[in-house]
Short mmCIF file of C-alpha atoms in Angstrom, two decimals:
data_model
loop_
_atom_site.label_atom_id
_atom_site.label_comp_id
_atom_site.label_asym_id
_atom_site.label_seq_id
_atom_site.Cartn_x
_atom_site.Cartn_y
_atom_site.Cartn_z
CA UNK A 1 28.46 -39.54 14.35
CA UNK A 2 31.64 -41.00 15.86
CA UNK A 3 31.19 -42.41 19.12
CA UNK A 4 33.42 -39.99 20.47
CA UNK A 5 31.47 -37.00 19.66
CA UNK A 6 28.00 -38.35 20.73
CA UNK A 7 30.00 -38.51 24.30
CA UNK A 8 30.68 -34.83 23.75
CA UNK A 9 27.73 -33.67 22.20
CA UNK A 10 25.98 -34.07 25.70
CA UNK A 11 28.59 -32.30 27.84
CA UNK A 12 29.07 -28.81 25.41
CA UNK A 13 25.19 -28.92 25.52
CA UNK A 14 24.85 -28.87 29.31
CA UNK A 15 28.04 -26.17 28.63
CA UNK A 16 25.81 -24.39 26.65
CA UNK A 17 22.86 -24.27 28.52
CA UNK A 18 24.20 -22.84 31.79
CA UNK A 19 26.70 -20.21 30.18
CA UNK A 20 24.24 -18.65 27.31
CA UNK A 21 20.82 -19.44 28.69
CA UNK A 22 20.98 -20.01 32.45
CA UNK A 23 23.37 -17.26 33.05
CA UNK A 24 22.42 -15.14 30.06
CA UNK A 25 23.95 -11.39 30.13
CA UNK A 26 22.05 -8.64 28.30
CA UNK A 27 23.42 -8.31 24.56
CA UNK A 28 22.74 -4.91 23.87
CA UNK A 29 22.52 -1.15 25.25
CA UNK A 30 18.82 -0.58 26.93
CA UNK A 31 18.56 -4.70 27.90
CA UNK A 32 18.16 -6.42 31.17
CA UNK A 33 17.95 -10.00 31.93
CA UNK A 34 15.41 -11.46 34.41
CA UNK A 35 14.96 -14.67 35.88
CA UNK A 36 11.41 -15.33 36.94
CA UNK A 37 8.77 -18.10 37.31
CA UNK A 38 10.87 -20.32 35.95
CA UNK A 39 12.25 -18.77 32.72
CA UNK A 40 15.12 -16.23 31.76
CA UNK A 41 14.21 -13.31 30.09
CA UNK A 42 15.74 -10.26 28.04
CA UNK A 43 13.87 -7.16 27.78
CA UNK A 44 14.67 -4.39 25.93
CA UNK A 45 14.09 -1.80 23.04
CA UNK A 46 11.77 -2.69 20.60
CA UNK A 47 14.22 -2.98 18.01
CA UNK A 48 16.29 -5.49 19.75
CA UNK A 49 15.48 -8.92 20.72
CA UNK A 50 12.72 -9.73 23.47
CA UNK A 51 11.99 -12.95 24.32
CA UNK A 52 12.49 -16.23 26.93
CA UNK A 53 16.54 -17.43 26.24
CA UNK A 54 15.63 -20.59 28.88
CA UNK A 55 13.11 -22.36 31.13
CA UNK A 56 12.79 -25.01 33.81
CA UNK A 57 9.15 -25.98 33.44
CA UNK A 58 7.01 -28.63 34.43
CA UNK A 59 3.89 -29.88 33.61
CA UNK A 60 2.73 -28.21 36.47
CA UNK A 61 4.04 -24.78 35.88
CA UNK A 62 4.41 -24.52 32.01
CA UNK A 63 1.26 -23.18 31.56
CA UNK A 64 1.69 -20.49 33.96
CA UNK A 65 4.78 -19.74 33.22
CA UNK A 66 3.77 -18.74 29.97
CA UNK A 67 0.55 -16.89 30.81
CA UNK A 68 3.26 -14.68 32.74
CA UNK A 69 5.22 -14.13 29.82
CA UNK A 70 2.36 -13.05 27.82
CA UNK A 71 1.60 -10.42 30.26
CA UNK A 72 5.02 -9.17 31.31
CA UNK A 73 5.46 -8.14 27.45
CA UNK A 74 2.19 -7.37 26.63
CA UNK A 75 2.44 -4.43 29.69
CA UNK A 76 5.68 -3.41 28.31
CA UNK A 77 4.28 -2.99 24.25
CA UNK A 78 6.42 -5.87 23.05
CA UNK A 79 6.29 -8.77 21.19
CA UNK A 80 8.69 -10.99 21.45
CA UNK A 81 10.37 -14.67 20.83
CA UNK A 82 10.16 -17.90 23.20
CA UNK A 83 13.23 -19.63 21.76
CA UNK A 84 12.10 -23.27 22.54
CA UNK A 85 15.01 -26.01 22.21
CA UNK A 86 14.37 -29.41 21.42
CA UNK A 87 15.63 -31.07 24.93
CA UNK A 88 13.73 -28.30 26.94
CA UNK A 89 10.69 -29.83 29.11
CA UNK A 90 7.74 -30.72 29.50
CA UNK A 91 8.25 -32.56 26.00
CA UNK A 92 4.83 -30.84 25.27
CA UNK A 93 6.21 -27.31 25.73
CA UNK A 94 5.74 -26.14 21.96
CA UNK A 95 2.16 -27.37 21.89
CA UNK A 96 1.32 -25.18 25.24
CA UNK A 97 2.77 -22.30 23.11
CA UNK A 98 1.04 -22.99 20.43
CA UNK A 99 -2.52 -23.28 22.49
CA UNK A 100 -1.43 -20.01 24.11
CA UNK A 101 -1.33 -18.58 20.75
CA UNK A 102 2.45 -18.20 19.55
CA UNK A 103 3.39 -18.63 15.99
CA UNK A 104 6.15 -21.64 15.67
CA UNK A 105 8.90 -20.23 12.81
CA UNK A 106 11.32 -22.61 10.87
CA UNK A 107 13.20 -24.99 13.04
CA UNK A 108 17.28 -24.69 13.28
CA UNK A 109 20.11 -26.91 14.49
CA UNK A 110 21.85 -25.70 17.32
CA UNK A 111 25.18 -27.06 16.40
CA UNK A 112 28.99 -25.95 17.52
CA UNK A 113 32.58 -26.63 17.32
CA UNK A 114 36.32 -25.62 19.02
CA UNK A 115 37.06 -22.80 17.27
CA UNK A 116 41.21 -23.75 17.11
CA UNK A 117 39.79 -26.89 15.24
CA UNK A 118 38.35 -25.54 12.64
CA UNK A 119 40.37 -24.53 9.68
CA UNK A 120 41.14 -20.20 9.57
CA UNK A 121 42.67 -19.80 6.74
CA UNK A 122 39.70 -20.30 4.18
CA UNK A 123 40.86 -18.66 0.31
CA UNK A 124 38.33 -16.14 -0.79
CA UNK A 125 37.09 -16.26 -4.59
CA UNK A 126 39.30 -14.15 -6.74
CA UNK A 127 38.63 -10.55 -6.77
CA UNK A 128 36.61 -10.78 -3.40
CA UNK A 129 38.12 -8.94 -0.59
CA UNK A 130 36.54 -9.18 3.05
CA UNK A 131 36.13 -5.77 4.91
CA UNK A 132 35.68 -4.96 8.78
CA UNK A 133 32.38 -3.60 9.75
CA UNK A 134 32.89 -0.70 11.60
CA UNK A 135 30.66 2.41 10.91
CA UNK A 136 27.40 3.24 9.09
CA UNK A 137 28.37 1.98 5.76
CA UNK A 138 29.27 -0.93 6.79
CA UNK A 139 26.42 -1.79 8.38
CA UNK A 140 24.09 -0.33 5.69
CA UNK A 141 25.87 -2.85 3.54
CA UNK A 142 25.37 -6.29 5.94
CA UNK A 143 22.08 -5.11 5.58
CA UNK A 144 21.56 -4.90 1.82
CA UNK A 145 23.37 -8.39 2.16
CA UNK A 146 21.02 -9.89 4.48
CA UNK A 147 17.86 -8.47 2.60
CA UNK A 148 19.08 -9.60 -0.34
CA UNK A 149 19.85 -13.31 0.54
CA UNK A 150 17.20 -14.22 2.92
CA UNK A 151 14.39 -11.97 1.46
CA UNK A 152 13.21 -9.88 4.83
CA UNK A 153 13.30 -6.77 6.01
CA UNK A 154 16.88 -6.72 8.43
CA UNK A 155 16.60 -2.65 9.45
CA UNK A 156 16.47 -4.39 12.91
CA UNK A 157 19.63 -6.15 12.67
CA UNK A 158 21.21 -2.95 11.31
CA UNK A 159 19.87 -1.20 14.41
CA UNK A 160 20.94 -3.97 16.59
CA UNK A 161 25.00 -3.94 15.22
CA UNK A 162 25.16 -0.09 15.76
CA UNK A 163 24.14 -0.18 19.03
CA UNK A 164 26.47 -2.80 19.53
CA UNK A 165 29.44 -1.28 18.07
CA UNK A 166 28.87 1.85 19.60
CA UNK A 167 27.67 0.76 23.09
CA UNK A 168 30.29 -2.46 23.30
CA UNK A 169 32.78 -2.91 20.63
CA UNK A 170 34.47 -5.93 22.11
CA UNK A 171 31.46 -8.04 21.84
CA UNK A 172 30.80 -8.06 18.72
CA UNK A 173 32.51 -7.89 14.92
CA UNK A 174 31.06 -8.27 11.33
CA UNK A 175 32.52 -8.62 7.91
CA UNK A 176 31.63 -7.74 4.24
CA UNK A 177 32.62 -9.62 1.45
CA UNK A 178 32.77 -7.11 -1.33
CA UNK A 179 33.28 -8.42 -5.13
CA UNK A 180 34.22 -5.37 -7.18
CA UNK A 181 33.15 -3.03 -4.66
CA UNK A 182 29.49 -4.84 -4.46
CA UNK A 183 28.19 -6.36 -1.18
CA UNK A 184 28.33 -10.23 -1.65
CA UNK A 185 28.31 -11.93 1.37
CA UNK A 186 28.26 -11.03 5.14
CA UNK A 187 28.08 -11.82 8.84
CA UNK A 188 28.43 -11.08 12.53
CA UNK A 189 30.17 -12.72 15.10
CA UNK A 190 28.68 -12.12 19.02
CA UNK A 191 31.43 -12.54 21.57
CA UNK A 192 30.22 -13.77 25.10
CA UNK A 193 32.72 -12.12 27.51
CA UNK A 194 33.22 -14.76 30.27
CA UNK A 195 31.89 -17.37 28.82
CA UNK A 196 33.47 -20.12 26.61
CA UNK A 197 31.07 -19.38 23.46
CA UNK A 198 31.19 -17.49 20.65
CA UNK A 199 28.04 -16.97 18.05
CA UNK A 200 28.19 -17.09 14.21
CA UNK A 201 25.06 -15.48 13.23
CA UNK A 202 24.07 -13.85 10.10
CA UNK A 203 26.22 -15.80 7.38
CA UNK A 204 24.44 -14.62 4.53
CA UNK A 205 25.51 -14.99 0.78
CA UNK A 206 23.69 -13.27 -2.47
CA UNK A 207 22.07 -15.72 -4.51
CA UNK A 208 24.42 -15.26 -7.95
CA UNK A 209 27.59 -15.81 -5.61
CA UNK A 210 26.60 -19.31 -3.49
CA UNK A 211 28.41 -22.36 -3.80
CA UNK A 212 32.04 -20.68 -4.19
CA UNK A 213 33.16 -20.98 -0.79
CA UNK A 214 32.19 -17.92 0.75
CA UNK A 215 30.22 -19.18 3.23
CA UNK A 216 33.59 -20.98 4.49
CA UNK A 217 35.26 -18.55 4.22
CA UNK A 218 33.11 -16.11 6.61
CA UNK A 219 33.26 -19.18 9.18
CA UNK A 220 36.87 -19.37 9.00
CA UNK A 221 37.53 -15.84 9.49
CA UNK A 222 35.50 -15.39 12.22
CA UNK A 223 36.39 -19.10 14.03
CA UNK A 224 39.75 -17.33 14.13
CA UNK A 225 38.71 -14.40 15.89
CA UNK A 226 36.46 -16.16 18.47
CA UNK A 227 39.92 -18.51 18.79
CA UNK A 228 41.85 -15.49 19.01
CA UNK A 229 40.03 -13.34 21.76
CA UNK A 230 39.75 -16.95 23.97
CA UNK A 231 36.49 -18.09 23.16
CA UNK A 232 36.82 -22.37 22.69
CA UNK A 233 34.12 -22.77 21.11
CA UNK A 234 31.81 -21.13 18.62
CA UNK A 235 27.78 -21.77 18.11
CA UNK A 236 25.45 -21.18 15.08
CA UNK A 237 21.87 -22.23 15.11
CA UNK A 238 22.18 -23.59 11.80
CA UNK A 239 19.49 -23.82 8.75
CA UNK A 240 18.65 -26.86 6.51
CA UNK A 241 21.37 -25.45 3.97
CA UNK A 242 24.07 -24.42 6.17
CA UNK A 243 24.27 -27.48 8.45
CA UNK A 244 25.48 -29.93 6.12
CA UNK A 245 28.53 -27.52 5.34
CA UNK A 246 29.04 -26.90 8.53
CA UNK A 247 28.98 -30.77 10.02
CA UNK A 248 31.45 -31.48 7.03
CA UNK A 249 33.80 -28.69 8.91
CA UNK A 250 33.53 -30.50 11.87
CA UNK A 251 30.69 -28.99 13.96
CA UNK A 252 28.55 -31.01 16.55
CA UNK A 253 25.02 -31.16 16.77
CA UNK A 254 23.74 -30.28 20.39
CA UNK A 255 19.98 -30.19 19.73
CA UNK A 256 17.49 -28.06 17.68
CA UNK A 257 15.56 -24.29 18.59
CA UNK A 258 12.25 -23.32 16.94
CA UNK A 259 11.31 -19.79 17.58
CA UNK A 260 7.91 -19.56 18.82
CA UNK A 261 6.84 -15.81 18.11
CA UNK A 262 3.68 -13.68 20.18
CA UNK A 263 2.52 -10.40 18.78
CA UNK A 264 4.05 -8.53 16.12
#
């Protein structure tokens, strides 16, 4: 890494940190956000997601902290997520969840760029044509997409955009990629009013159609539209697969997440 961006990596980390975990906003109809013992929270329907977005623990208070968790969505029927980042304290934090009996899932990269810096203007393969999500069929198709490239049930995600778009258009947007009329590729992009961030999430692409750009191309077209509606900066929490693209496009890495997962 040059040492120019290690000096930045730190800075759009602590960015991060206080604008999409400290002061986390709800990001669907039905949430709340709670700051308690410690931790921020989002509760909501069972269909969206439930879990702890940050914490400020201790040694001395990690254990409780969680213990409270545990109960708080164990009262309310849910399970939900403790999304556990590599520079979060005590160092021992995943352990604790582990003891307390969470489930750790595969780790990410939480990596992110300026949006103006990254190229827009990404070609598409010929005879693919990207299309707006913006009703029922749309939706029904980024999830066919997502099923189809990652192998798990997404009716959750599907639930998740409709609310969305119906509730609070202007936060989110996703795109098809559609080859021939066929569903090829998709993804969402989560708009963070007031903040500087925008999130890639979702960049999916069907196995037969990988490794012709499409990926890119998603990122580009939706780096634009984070540039476009003011947003700096835009964040993925990137897999193994998608992080080498990604740092060759100029993304940073800020630090990794692991989702630790209780009940379910």
């Amino acid at each position: 890494m040059e040492p120019q961006h290690r000096a930045r990596a730190p800075r759009l980390r602590d960015l991060y940190d206080r604008q999409l975990r400290r002061e986390a906003r709800p990001d669907g109809p039905g949430c709340r956000v709670e700051r308690v013992s410690g931790v921020v929270r989002q509760t909501g329907p069972a269909h969206a997601w439930n879990g702890v977005l940050w914490s400020g623990l201790d040694d001395t208070t990690a254990d409780g902290a969680i213990a409270g968790q545990i109960d708080h969505y164990r009262s309310v029927g849910l399970s939900f997520e403790w999304k556990l980042y590599g520079h979060d304290t005590p160092a021992d934090l995943g352990d604790r969840l582990l003891a307390a009996g969470f489930t750790a899932e595969d780790p990410e990269t939480l990596m992110a760029a300026e949006s103006d810096a990254l190229p827009h203007d990404v070609p598409l393969p010929e005879g693919v044509e990207l299309r707006a999500v913006t009703d029922e069929q749309g939706v029904r198709q980024v999830v066919e997409v997502h099923e189809r490239a990652f192998g798990t049930d997404s009716t959750h995600i599907g639930r998740q955009l409709l609310d969305r778009l119906a509730a609070d258009p202007d936060t989110v947007t996703a795109v098809v990629a559609l080859a021939a009329g066929e569903p090829v590729s998709a993804a969402r992009l989560e708009l963070c009013p007031g903040t500087d961030f925008a999130g890639l999430w979702g960049g999916g692409t069907v196995e037969s159609w990988r490794g012709r750009g499409l990926y890119r191309a998603l990122v580009a077209h939706r780096a634009r539209i984070a540039a476009e509606r003011g947003h700096r900066y835009v964040q993925v929490d990137a897999a193994d697969t998608s992080r080498p693209i990604l740092h060759r496009l100029g993304f940073l890495t800020l630090s990794t997440t692991t989702p630790y997962a209780y009940g379910g």
